[in-house]
mmCIF file of C-alpha atoms in Angstrom:
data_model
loop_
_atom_site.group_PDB
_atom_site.id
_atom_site.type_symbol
_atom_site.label_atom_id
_atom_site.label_comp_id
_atom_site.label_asym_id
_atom_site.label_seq_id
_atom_site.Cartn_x
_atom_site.Cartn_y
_atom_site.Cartn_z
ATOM 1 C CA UNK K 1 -65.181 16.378 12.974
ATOM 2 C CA UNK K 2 -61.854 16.684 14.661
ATOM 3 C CA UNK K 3 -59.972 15.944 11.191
ATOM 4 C CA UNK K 4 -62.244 18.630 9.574
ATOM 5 C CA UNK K 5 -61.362 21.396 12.142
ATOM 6 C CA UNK K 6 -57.563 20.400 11.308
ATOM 7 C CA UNK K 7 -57.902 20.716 7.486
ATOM 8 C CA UNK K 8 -59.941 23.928 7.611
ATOM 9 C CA UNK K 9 -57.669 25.740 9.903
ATOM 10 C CA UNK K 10 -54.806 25.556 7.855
ATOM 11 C CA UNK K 11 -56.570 27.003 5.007
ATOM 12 C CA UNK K 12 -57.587 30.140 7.273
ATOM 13 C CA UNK K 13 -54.194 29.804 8.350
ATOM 14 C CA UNK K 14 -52.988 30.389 4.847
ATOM 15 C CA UNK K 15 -55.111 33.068 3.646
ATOM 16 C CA UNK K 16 -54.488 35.259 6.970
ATOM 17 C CA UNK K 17 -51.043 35.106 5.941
ATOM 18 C CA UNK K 18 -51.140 35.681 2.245
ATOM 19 C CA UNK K 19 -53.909 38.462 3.118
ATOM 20 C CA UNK K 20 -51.493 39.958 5.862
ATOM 21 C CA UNK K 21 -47.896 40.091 3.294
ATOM 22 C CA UNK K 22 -50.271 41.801 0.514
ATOM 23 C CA UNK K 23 -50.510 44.818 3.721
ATOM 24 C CA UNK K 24 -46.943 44.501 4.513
ATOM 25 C CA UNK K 25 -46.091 45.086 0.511
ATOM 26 C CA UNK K 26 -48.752 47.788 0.328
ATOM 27 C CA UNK K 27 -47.202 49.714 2.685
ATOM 28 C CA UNK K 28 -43.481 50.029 0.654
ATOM 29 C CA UNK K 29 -45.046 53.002 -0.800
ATOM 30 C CA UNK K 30 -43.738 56.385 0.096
ATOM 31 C CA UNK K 31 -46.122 59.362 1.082
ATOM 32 C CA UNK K 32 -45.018 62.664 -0.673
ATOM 33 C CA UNK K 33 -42.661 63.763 2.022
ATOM 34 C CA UNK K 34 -40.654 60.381 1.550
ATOM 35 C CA UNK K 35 -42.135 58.698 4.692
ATOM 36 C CA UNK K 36 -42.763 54.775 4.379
ATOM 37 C CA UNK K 37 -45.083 54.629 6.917
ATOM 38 C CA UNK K 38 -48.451 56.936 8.881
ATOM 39 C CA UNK K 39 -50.449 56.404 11.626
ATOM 40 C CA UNK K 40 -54.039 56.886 10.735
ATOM 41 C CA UNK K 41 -54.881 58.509 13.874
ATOM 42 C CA UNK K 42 -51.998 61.162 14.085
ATOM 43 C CA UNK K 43 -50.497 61.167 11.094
ATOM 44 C CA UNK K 44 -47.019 61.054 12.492
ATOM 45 C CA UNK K 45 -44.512 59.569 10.656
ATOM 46 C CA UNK K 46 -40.871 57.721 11.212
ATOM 47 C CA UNK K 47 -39.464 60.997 9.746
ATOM 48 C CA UNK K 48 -41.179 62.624 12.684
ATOM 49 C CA UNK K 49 -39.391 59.733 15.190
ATOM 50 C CA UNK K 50 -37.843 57.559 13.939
ATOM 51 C CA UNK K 51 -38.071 55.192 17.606
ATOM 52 C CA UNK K 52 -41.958 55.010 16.698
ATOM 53 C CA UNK K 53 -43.408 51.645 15.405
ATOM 54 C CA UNK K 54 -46.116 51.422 13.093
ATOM 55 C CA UNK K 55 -48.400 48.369 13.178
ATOM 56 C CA UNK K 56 -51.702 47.137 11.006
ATOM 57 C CA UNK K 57 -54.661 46.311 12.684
ATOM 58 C CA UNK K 58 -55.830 43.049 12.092
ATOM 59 C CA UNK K 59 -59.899 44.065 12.908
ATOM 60 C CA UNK K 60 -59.860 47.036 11.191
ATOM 61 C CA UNK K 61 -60.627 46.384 7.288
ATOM 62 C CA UNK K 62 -58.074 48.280 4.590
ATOM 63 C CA UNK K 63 -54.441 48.774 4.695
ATOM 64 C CA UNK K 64 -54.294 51.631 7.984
ATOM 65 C CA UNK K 65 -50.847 51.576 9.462
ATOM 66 C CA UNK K 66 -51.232 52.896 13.296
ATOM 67 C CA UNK K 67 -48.502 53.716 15.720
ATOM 68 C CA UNK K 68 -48.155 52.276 18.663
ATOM 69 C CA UNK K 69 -50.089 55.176 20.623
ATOM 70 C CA UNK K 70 -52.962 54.117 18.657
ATOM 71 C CA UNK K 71 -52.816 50.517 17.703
ATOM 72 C CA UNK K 72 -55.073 49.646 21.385
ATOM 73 C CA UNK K 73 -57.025 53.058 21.605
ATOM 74 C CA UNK K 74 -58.412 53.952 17.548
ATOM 75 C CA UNK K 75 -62.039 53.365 16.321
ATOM 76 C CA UNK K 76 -62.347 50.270 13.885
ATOM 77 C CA UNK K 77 -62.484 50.679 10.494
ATOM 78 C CA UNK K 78 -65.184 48.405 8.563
ATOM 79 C CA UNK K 79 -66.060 48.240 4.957
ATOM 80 C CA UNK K 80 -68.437 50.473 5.198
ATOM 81 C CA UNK K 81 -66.358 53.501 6.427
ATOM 82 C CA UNK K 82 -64.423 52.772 3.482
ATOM 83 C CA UNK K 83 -67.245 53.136 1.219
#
């Protein structure tokens, strides 16, 4: 049992990671004004500061970028918002 839980977790370990770099990739796009990166909430940008960070959520399902103002405070997004 204990040599189960040690071979499944680094398989979840793996996947969270490989899931996680296809977000970070994702988000090399540019929006139209030439901004990398927008917080779902606020829609401000690092053109608008360029001190603000911009961080996925890791319970919120798609590839939302929030800032920092919004990472702790937004609604989660589940698969069926995006449907």
């Amino acid at each position: 049992s204990e040599t189960v839980k040690s071979v499944i977790f680094p398989a979840k370990e793996i996947r969270r990671k490989q899931a996680y770099k296809k977000q970070v990739h994702r988000a090399e796009h540019t929006y139209a004004n030439g901004a990398r990166h927008r917080c779902a909430v606020c829609g401000r940008t690092e053109l608008d500061d360029p001190n603000l960070e911009f961080r996925y959520c890791s319970k919120c399902e798609g590839n939302l970028e929030y800032c920092m103002d919004h990472l702790y405070t937004h609604k989660h997004v589940t698969k069926e918002d995006l449907e």
